[in-house]
Structures are given as structure tokens and as C-alpha cells.
């Protein structure tokens, strides 16, 4: 038999792509994707090789009278028209209280074919329907139907055919006189963690991996190899960490898989001890001319630093660095970065981060923070010890610590938000961290900071006491009653170091944790942290909607706490939703380096809309995470690009208004939000169109007289699974269209995010 499928938005989806096996040919024994059910009376649902051409089909029979069906769940596109059809053969079908043999959509009024009764050879039945908001329908081969029937019926070649988009005429009623609480700029915050390739391999410019030799050279986990042997790891008088590699004369230590760009200069250093000549080679191919060399002489028994400078002759992701020893040497550490790095950070990634323009960055975790000692990340960078990442895979090189994070924030003109270790860390470690960051030079930690090159305090305002301490996965996790006491002790100590800081407590409104923290720690926090992540959903509308639904659920639960918990009376403790995002799919860009698509950008935009609607209780939101790890930006070894989600965050941060106004109306699947700009000289209107058709949205604006011309920024894709990549960064773009008339409706391409700025007359 021919494969039966469904046409969605111009793409043919076969039975192999979804759980709909309309020919009943796979597998033998039970039709894949189909189940049977007796709704009333009695009867048998069987699977027989008695179809139209001797193929397999499903059969329902009843001697005593029954209401029975075979059914399958079939994906459809919302707001679209379809024809459902099937071939049915009957033998003496006699309805008593039912209809006969037919097909229908369960719990979909009017979506049914005409019934067959009596005895009929193979006959095709069909009906048409409009899916409305539905993205899945339950298609039934029905016997009886709203009552019983006797006899027997065979069903074969069931199909659902896409006929085209439904006509939709959405209307948004915008009342500019009904305003909400001002939208905090902090809802556009970001989060970076020491995980995967977020910092190392994303933000940090280091070309080499494991540059301090945490893993023994030659070990399976190590990127460093010794093809001819002759390399030993020596613990005695190691330069940094537990050991340093010793290379015997005539042998080579190398690392491959490095990313280089043709014509770019790379600079760094190598720290060596020993004797004889050392040749350090950067190779971008195997031909004699595909390399640059630095020859080093003058080694001594003490470790000494030597500069490295190379210019790449090709662009490649498979370059290698080789350290060849004429006599026995030891390597303390080495580093290699592009010459155009900015304080050790990648210039390409920073360029995108500046466009993102996030007002605040949370750091260093995440689960990572519960096992992190911030003191490992200060002092001379080459001497900071490498550690096993306490929460995730790989090595924490400790090249990016407090000083580097603060330089990062200064470079981006953004605010720091630091999480302290309340897992395996203690109160004293947290207090000293606050003092190190914010204390004057007359404090012990302030003096230490000054000795490390930064005399002036940074005055970091936002601090969180721990991360997800409710979770069994969290290092140092304890029961809620114990953690409440721990939080209060941390808070008192941290405020003793700086009384001006604002503290964020750990919350989880899906458990007793948030209510317990608010009831017993309200005097020791300024905001409550909440987190959520969403997976993939089969329907586009439901995939998009789950982000705003989660935001709304968090806000509504929090309002209930504010109203019902006695300790909160007279206090304002809003939400810091400091981790939120989609999280699904394969790791393409390292650990948890999932890719994002047009459909995810639509959901993030709808999430921002919901944040603006909940502005009375949500003060901060930190998209998790910024680079590579479920990131808004993806970076490979030599290039970086915005994901669709990053384009959305950049758009709303830079162009959306500050005072939300009420939006109602028949929106036909669209997500619409509106806000006045700061001066109330223009109204901004955000519209997410997740439909597979172009739509015109009518704007009915009351309370203000607006121009008929609007600026519009738009993000749209050719299909929901389209995406950007560092190698192809412009598949999806943020574009500004010329001024457009709005009196007859604003035009919305399918699968698009649209932001209109409409001036006041």
C-alpha cells in the first residue's frame, strides 16, 4: 500500500515521522500508533490481513451490541483545514442506539463522517474539519458511536489531508489607560556558568585545552599526547596543580584539534625549566610550509616564562601545537590566544554580547557554585590550580575568576550578580567573598584584592545565597528546615561585610521550599530565586506556549504566598527568575550545547511578553545560559553567532517599552503584548505569530491617538526548525522594516516575532 501521511506547512510528514500508520501495515501483530477501546456494551477489536488489496486492516465486531473504536493521535497544524477519510467495509451492521460504522475525531463536535449500516463493499467515507487551536487530534475508526451497534466492520487506508490555512482575523484591543507596574530592566538578565563551553571555549579566548595539565599527558581524558613516549608527570616541585609534564630529549608533546583563522596572529607564553633547545611549533597542515616555529633557548633549573608569537597560514579546526625537546625539560604551563583578545576574552563573542546588551549577569553557577572555592580563581593566573569541575564534566582551569568576571562586566557595561557557595562552602568563605569584592582597602580581603591588582572595590549589589539547594543533585543539599537556618546565617555574615547588598534566596514553588523560605527567611532576603526549563513539544503552539505558562504559574503562586504568609505582610520580596529557557536536544556545542530553532525564539519572545504582564512580582530574569550551554549565542573554535533566542532577547532589550498596558481580544493563536516607552511618546507592541500562515492583526487602540505609521523589527524563519550556526550565522536575522501603515492591520509573516513602535500623534 502507499504510505499515508499528513501535509503540514508544505512539508510531507510520513508515517515514519509520526505515530500515524493509516495503512495499518506496520508492524504485523499490532498496528503501530493505534489502540483500541470499548466505550460501551461489548465487542472485539482485531487486526487482520483482510484489507482492500489483501493488506492489513483493523476490524471491529459485536454480536451483543457495542460502542468500540480503534484510535490514533495525529498531529495537525493549528488554524488549518483538513479532510479525514477512510475506506470501510461492513457486514450486517445494525445500529440500535448508535450510528453504525464511521470515522470521527474524539471530543471534536461535528467532526465525523456519515455512518455505514447494513452490508457494504469497500466504501470511502470522509469529512472536513478546521483544527482551530488544536495541534493533535484523536482520530477514531468507530463502531456504534454514541450508542451500540451489532455486526462487523473493516477499516483501511485512513488518511488526513491538509487542505490549507483557515481564515483567521485576529484583533488586539489595547487600552493604553490600563497600565501595570513598570517593567524592570533586569528581566533581560543573563547567566553564565562554569559548564561545558560557556566560558572556556565560548567567552574565554584560550586556544589550548587543559593548559595546566590537570590530566596526565597521554591519558584518555587528556588532550595532550606523546606520540613517541618519553613524557612523564612529575609531582615534585610541580609548577601548578599536582604535577608537571617532563619531556625527555628527542621527544615531543602535542595537542591537536585547535581552531585557527588564516592571517590572524596568536600570542602567548610557555613556562619551562630544564636545559637545551626547545622548539614550539604551531602547524595548520602536514606540508613543510604549513607551520610556524618558535625556538627557545636559555632554560634553567628554575621555571622561566618565554613568549610565543605565531601567524596562522590557514583557517582550520585541526591545527596542532608541538613542544619538542632536545634535552630533558619540564613544562609548567602554556597559553595561546588570538592577538585581538580583550582582557583574555574572545573579541567575536564579546561583540555579540555587547549587542545583546543584557543589564546584569549571574555567575559562577548554577550547580557549579556549590562546590566552588572562589579563592582558587584569584592571584597569578598561571599559578591558579586546575580542578575537576565539581558539578559537571571536564576541568575548571580557574583562568576566569572574580577579576576576570568583573572585567567582563565592565567591558559589557553590565552589572555583576554573584552566587556564593552555600552547599559545600561555609559562612566564612561567603563573608570573605563579599568583603573581597566590596570591601575597602582597610579590610583584610580588600587588601588582598588590592595586592591582586584592583585597589578599588567593585560594589556588587546582587548576591544569591546558594543555588537550587532544594535538589538532591546539589552538592551540600540538606532538608528545608536545616537550610533555612543556614541561609539566615549566611545572610547575616554577608550583610555584616556589606550592609548595602541585596540578597536572593533559593526558592522552588513546585515544592514546599519557596513557602518555607519566605516564611522563615523573609528578614534575610530581598528577592526569591525561581527556576524552570521546558522541553520540546510536538505542536508548535504548545511548544511556544509552555514558556509563558511557566512564567505565569510562578507569578501566580508567588502572589498567593505574598497574600497568605504572615511573615511577608508589609514586605516586598519579588521573584528573581534567574534560570529559564528551553532545554532539549543533542549536545552539538559541547556539554549541554543544544541548538535552538525558530520555534524556540517564538517561545522566548512569548516568555518576555509574560514577564511584562507579571511586572508587579517579577523583578529579575536571567536567561540560562548566554554562550553555548543552552545558549543564546553559539561559538565554535573560531566564530560565533546569535541563536534565534538571542536575537529575540536583543530585540526586546533594545526596543521594547517600559510600562505595560492591557491587551485583550480574539488573538487566534497570536501572543500580543504592549508597553509605553519611557517618555510615553510611542507605544511598542510585540506580536508572536506561531501560525503556519501570514496573518493581518487589527489593532484597536484606546486612550491614545497614535500615528498611522510604525517602525517594525522582525525575526522570521523559512520554517520552524530553521536555525543559525557559527558557520552560517545569517539564516535567521533581526531586520528593521521601513515604516508601515497600521490602520488596516499589521502584517505578520508566519513563524515570526514582530515588534512595532507606534509614535503618539
mmCIF file with all atom_site columns, N, CA and C in Angstrom, residues 351-387:
data_model
loop_
_atom_site.group_PDB
_atom_site.id
_atom_site.type_symbol
_atom_site.label_atom_id
_atom_site.label_alt_id
_atom_site.label_comp_id
_atom_site.label_asym_id
_atom_site.label_entity_id
_atom_site.label_seq_id
_atom_site.pdbx_PDB_ins_code
_atom_site.Cartn_x
_atom_site.Cartn_y
_atom_site.Cartn_z
_atom_site.occupancy
_atom_site.B_iso_or_equiv
_atom_site.pdbx_formal_charge
_atom_site.auth_seq_id
_atom_site.auth_comp_id
_atom_site.auth_asym_id
_atom_site.auth_atom_id
_atom_site.pdbx_PDB_model_num
ATOM 1   N N  . UNK A 1 351 ? 31.611 40.908 20.967 1.00 0.00 ? 351 UNK A N  1
ATOM 2   C CA . UNK A 1 351 ? 30.869 41.775 20.059 1.00 0.00 ? 351 UNK A CA 1
ATOM 3   C C  . UNK A 1 351 ? 29.385 41.458 20.060 1.00 0.00 ? 351 UNK A C  1
ATOM 4   N N  . UNK A 1 352 ? 29.047 40.179 20.075 1.00 0.00 ? 352 UNK A N  1
ATOM 5   C CA . UNK A 1 352 ? 27.637 39.792 20.133 1.00 0.00 ? 352 UNK A CA 1
ATOM 6   C C  . UNK A 1 352 ? 27.040 40.094 21.500 1.00 0.00 ? 352 UNK A C  1
ATOM 7   N N  . UNK A 1 353 ? 27.816 39.892 22.558 1.00 0.00 ? 353 UNK A N  1
ATOM 8   C CA . UNK A 1 353 ? 27.317 40.171 23.906 1.00 0.00 ? 353 UNK A CA 1
ATOM 9   C C  . UNK A 1 353 ? 27.010 41.660 24.073 1.00 0.00 ? 353 UNK A C  1
ATOM 10  N N  . UNK A 1 354 ? 27.804 42.502 23.461 1.00 0.00 ? 354 UNK A N  1
ATOM 11  C CA . UNK A 1 354 ? 27.520 43.943 23.539 1.00 0.00 ? 354 UNK A CA 1
ATOM 12  C C  . UNK A 1 354 ? 26.210 44.277 22.839 1.00 0.00 ? 354 UNK A C  1
ATOM 13  N N  . UNK A 1 355 ? 25.940 43.617 21.726 1.00 0.00 ? 355 UNK A N  1
ATOM 14  C CA . UNK A 1 355 ? 24.663 43.831 21.041 1.00 0.00 ? 355 UNK A CA 1
ATOM 15  C C  . UNK A 1 355 ? 23.506 43.296 21.876 1.00 0.00 ? 355 UNK A C  1
ATOM 16  N N  . UNK A 1 356 ? 23.731 42.205 22.566 1.00 0.00 ? 356 UNK A N  1
ATOM 17  C CA . UNK A 1 356 ? 22.693 41.642 23.436 1.00 0.00 ? 356 UNK A CA 1
ATOM 18  C C  . UNK A 1 356 ? 22.305 42.630 24.521 1.00 0.00 ? 356 UNK A C  1
ATOM 19  N N  . UNK A 1 357 ? 23.287 43.351 25.046 1.00 0.00 ? 357 UNK A N  1
ATOM 20  C CA . UNK A 1 357 ? 23.053 44.479 25.945 1.00 0.00 ? 357 UNK A CA 1
ATOM 21  C C  . UNK A 1 357 ? 22.323 44.074 27.225 1.00 0.00 ? 357 UNK A C  1
ATOM 22  N N  . UNK A 1 358 ? 22.627 42.902 27.747 1.00 0.00 ? 358 UNK A N  1
ATOM 23  C CA . UNK A 1 358 ? 21.988 42.454 28.991 1.00 0.00 ? 358 UNK A CA 1
ATOM 24  C C  . UNK A 1 358 ? 22.420 43.346 30.147 1.00 0.00 ? 358 UNK A C  1
ATOM 25  N N  . UNK A 1 359 ? 21.494 43.710 31.046 1.00 0.00 ? 359 UNK A N  1
ATOM 26  C CA . UNK A 1 359 ? 21.832 44.655 32.112 1.00 0.00 ? 359 UNK A CA 1
ATOM 27  C C  . UNK A 1 359 ? 22.520 44.019 33.313 1.00 0.00 ? 359 UNK A C  1
ATOM 28  N N  . UNK A 1 360 ? 22.488 42.671 33.401 1.00 0.00 ? 360 UNK A N  1
ATOM 29  C CA . UNK A 1 360 ? 23.062 42.009 34.570 1.00 0.00 ? 360 UNK A CA 1
ATOM 30  C C  . UNK A 1 360 ? 23.432 40.576 34.187 1.00 0.00 ? 360 UNK A C  1
ATOM 31  N N  . UNK A 1 361 ? 24.522 40.080 34.775 1.00 0.00 ? 361 UNK A N  1
ATOM 32  C CA . UNK A 1 361 ? 24.973 38.710 34.536 1.00 0.00 ? 361 UNK A CA 1
ATOM 33  C C  . UNK A 1 361 ? 25.152 37.975 35.861 1.00 0.00 ? 361 UNK A C  1
ATOM 34  N N  . UNK A 1 362 ? 24.506 36.832 35.962 1.00 0.00 ? 362 UNK A N  1
ATOM 35  C CA . UNK A 1 362 ? 24.665 35.951 37.123 1.00 0.00 ? 362 UNK A CA 1
ATOM 36  C C  . UNK A 1 362 ? 25.855 35.021 36.876 1.00 0.00 ? 362 UNK A C  1
ATOM 37  N N  . UNK A 1 363 ? 26.640 34.773 37.932 1.00 0.00 ? 363 UNK A N  1
ATOM 38  C CA . UNK A 1 363 ? 27.882 33.982 37.827 1.00 0.00 ? 363 UNK A CA 1
ATOM 39  C C  . UNK A 1 363 ? 28.269 33.542 39.226 1.00 0.00 ? 363 UNK A C  1
ATOM 40  N N  . UNK A 1 364 ? 28.957 32.429 39.468 1.00 0.00 ? 364 UNK A N  1
ATOM 41  C CA . UNK A 1 364 ? 29.526 31.458 38.523 1.00 0.00 ? 364 UNK A CA 1
ATOM 42  C C  . UNK A 1 364 ? 28.653 30.214 38.324 1.00 0.00 ? 364 UNK A C  1
ATOM 43  N N  . UNK A 1 365 ? 27.522 30.133 39.016 1.00 0.00 ? 365 UNK A N  1
ATOM 44  C CA . UNK A 1 365 ? 26.609 28.995 38.861 1.00 0.00 ? 365 UNK A CA 1
ATOM 45  C C  . UNK A 1 365 ? 25.316 29.351 39.528 1.00 0.00 ? 365 UNK A C  1
ATOM 46  N N  . UNK A 1 366 ? 24.311 28.442 39.354 1.00 0.00 ? 366 UNK A N  1
ATOM 47  C CA . UNK A 1 366 ? 24.416 27.096 38.850 1.00 0.00 ? 366 UNK A CA 1
ATOM 48  C C  . UNK A 1 366 ? 24.977 26.092 39.849 1.00 0.00 ? 366 UNK A C  1
ATOM 49  N N  . UNK A 1 367 ? 24.778 24.814 39.464 1.00 0.00 ? 367 UNK A N  1
ATOM 50  C CA . UNK A 1 367 ? 25.268 23.714 40.293 1.00 0.00 ? 367 UNK A CA 1
ATOM 51  C C  . UNK A 1 367 ? 26.751 23.841 40.603 1.00 0.00 ? 367 UNK A C  1
ATOM 52  N N  . UNK A 1 368 ? 27.499 24.424 39.679 1.00 0.00 ? 368 UNK A N  1
ATOM 53  C CA . UNK A 1 368 ? 28.938 24.571 39.859 1.00 0.00 ? 368 UNK A CA 1
ATOM 54  C C  . UNK A 1 368 ? 29.290 25.276 41.165 1.00 0.00 ? 368 UNK A C  1
ATOM 55  N N  . UNK A 1 369 ? 28.514 26.289 41.534 1.00 0.00 ? 369 UNK A N  1
ATOM 56  C CA . UNK A 1 369 ? 28.910 27.126 42.660 1.00 0.00 ? 369 UNK A CA 1
ATOM 57  C C  . UNK A 1 369 ? 28.925 26.364 43.972 1.00 0.00 ? 369 UNK A C  1
ATOM 58  N N  . UNK A 1 370 ? 28.131 25.297 44.073 1.00 0.00 ? 370 UNK A N  1
ATOM 59  C CA . UNK A 1 370 ? 28.036 24.579 45.347 1.00 0.00 ? 370 UNK A CA 1
ATOM 60  C C  . UNK A 1 370 ? 29.288 23.775 45.668 1.00 0.00 ? 370 UNK A C  1
ATOM 61  N N  . UNK A 1 371 ? 30.221 23.694 44.725 1.00 0.00 ? 371 UNK A N  1
ATOM 62  C CA . UNK A 1 371 ? 31.497 23.054 45.002 1.00 0.00 ? 371 UNK A CA 1
ATOM 63  C C  . UNK A 1 371 ? 32.685 23.941 44.681 1.00 0.00 ? 371 UNK A C  1
ATOM 64  N N  . UNK A 1 372 ? 32.439 25.243 44.493 1.00 0.00 ? 372 UNK A N  1
ATOM 65  C CA . UNK A 1 372 ? 33.476 26.169 44.016 1.00 0.00 ? 372 UNK A CA 1
ATOM 66  C C  . UNK A 1 372 ? 34.050 26.983 45.161 1.00 0.00 ? 372 UNK A C  1
ATOM 67  N N  . UNK A 1 373 ? 35.383 27.045 45.211 1.00 0.00 ? 373 UNK A N  1
ATOM 68  C CA . UNK A 1 373 ? 36.088 27.932 46.134 1.00 0.00 ? 373 UNK A CA 1
ATOM 69  C C  . UNK A 1 373 ? 36.610 29.117 45.334 1.00 0.00 ? 373 UNK A C  1
ATOM 70  N N  . UNK A 1 374 ? 36.002 30.273 45.565 1.00 0.00 ? 374 UNK A N  1
ATOM 71  C CA . UNK A 1 374 ? 36.354 31.459 44.774 1.00 0.00 ? 374 UNK A CA 1
ATOM 72  C C  . UNK A 1 374 ? 37.816 31.829 44.896 1.00 0.00 ? 374 UNK A C  1
ATOM 73  N N  . UNK A 1 375 ? 38.486 31.414 45.989 1.00 0.00 ? 375 UNK A N  1
ATOM 74  C CA . UNK A 1 375 ? 39.897 31.759 46.179 1.00 0.00 ? 375 UNK A CA 1
ATOM 75  C C  . UNK A 1 375 ? 40.801 31.034 45.184 1.00 0.00 ? 375 UNK A C  1
ATOM 76  N N  . UNK A 1 376 ? 40.307 29.924 44.595 1.00 0.00 ? 376 UNK A N  1
ATOM 77  C CA . UNK A 1 376 ? 41.075 29.253 43.551 1.00 0.00 ? 376 UNK A CA 1
ATOM 78  C C  . UNK A 1 376 ? 41.194 30.124 42.300 1.00 0.00 ? 376 UNK A C  1
ATOM 79  N N  . UNK A 1 377 ? 40.302 31.101 42.146 1.00 0.00 ? 377 UNK A N  1
ATOM 80  C CA . UNK A 1 377 ? 40.244 31.899 40.932 1.00 0.00 ? 377 UNK A CA 1
ATOM 81  C C  . UNK A 1 377 ? 40.817 33.287 41.069 1.00 0.00 ? 377 UNK A C  1
ATOM 82  N N  . UNK A 1 378 ? 41.663 33.523 42.052 1.00 0.00 ? 378 UNK A N  1
ATOM 83  C CA . UNK A 1 378 ? 42.317 34.823 42.188 1.00 0.00 ? 378 UNK A CA 1
ATOM 84  C C  . UNK A 1 378 ? 43.823 34.627 42.204 1.00 0.00 ? 378 UNK A C  1
ATOM 85  N N  . UNK A 1 379 ? 44.557 35.713 42.102 1.00 0.00 ? 379 UNK A N  1
ATOM 86  C CA . UNK A 1 379 ? 46.013 35.634 42.091 1.00 0.00 ? 379 UNK A CA 1
ATOM 87  C C  . UNK A 1 379 ? 46.549 35.430 40.691 1.00 0.00 ? 379 UNK A C  1
ATOM 88  N N  . UNK A 1 380 ? 47.845 35.136 40.603 1.00 0.00 ? 380 UNK A N  1
ATOM 89  C CA . UNK A 1 380 ? 48.503 34.951 39.315 1.00 0.00 ? 380 UNK A CA 1
ATOM 90  C C  . UNK A 1 380 ? 47.815 33.837 38.539 1.00 0.00 ? 380 UNK A C  1
ATOM 91  N N  . UNK A 1 381 ? 47.374 34.149 37.336 1.00 0.00 ? 381 UNK A N  1
ATOM 92  C CA . UNK A 1 381 ? 46.526 33.210 36.587 1.00 0.00 ? 381 UNK A CA 1
ATOM 93  C C  . UNK A 1 381 ? 47.215 31.886 36.312 1.00 0.00 ? 381 UNK A C  1
ATOM 94  N N  . UNK A 1 382 ? 48.499 31.946 35.964 1.00 0.00 ? 382 UNK A N  1
ATOM 95  C CA . UNK A 1 382 ? 49.201 30.700 35.638 1.00 0.00 ? 382 UNK A CA 1
ATOM 96  C C  . UNK A 1 382 ? 49.399 29.802 36.855 1.00 0.00 ? 382 UNK A C  1
ATOM 97  N N  . UNK A 1 383 ? 49.289 30.364 38.047 1.00 0.00 ? 383 UNK A N  1
ATOM 98  C CA . UNK A 1 383 ? 49.512 29.580 39.264 1.00 0.00 ? 383 UNK A CA 1
ATOM 99  C C  . UNK A 1 383 ? 48.206 29.132 39.923 1.00 0.00 ? 383 UNK A C  1
ATOM 100 N N  . UNK A 1 384 ? 47.074 29.534 39.360 1.00 0.00 ? 384 UNK A N  1
ATOM 101 C CA . UNK A 1 384 ? 45.809 29.096 39.932 1.00 0.00 ? 384 UNK A CA 1
ATOM 102 C C  . UNK A 1 384 ? 45.623 27.609 39.642 1.00 0.00 ? 384 UNK A C  1
ATOM 103 N N  . UNK A 1 385 ? 45.208 26.841 40.627 1.00 0.00 ? 385 UNK A N  1
ATOM 104 C CA . UNK A 1 385 ? 45.182 25.377 40.448 1.00 0.00 ? 385 UNK A CA 1
ATOM 105 C C  . UNK A 1 385 ? 44.029 24.920 39.557 1.00 0.00 ? 385 UNK A C  1
ATOM 106 N N  . UNK A 1 386 ? 44.276 23.986 38.645 1.00 0.00 ? 386 UNK A N  1
ATOM 107 C CA . UNK A 1 386 ? 43.166 23.368 37.917 1.00 0.00 ? 386 UNK A CA 1
ATOM 108 C C  . UNK A 1 386 ? 42.447 22.377 38.831 1.00 0.00 ? 386 UNK A C  1
ATOM 109 N N  . UNK A 1 387 ? 41.147 22.285 38.666 1.00 0.00 ? 387 UNK A N  1
ATOM 110 C CA . UNK A 1 387 ? 40.354 21.372 39.480 1.00 0.00 ? 387 UNK A CA 1
ATOM 111 C C  . UNK A 1 387 ? 39.395 20.591 38.582 1.00 0.00 ? 387 UNK A C  1
#
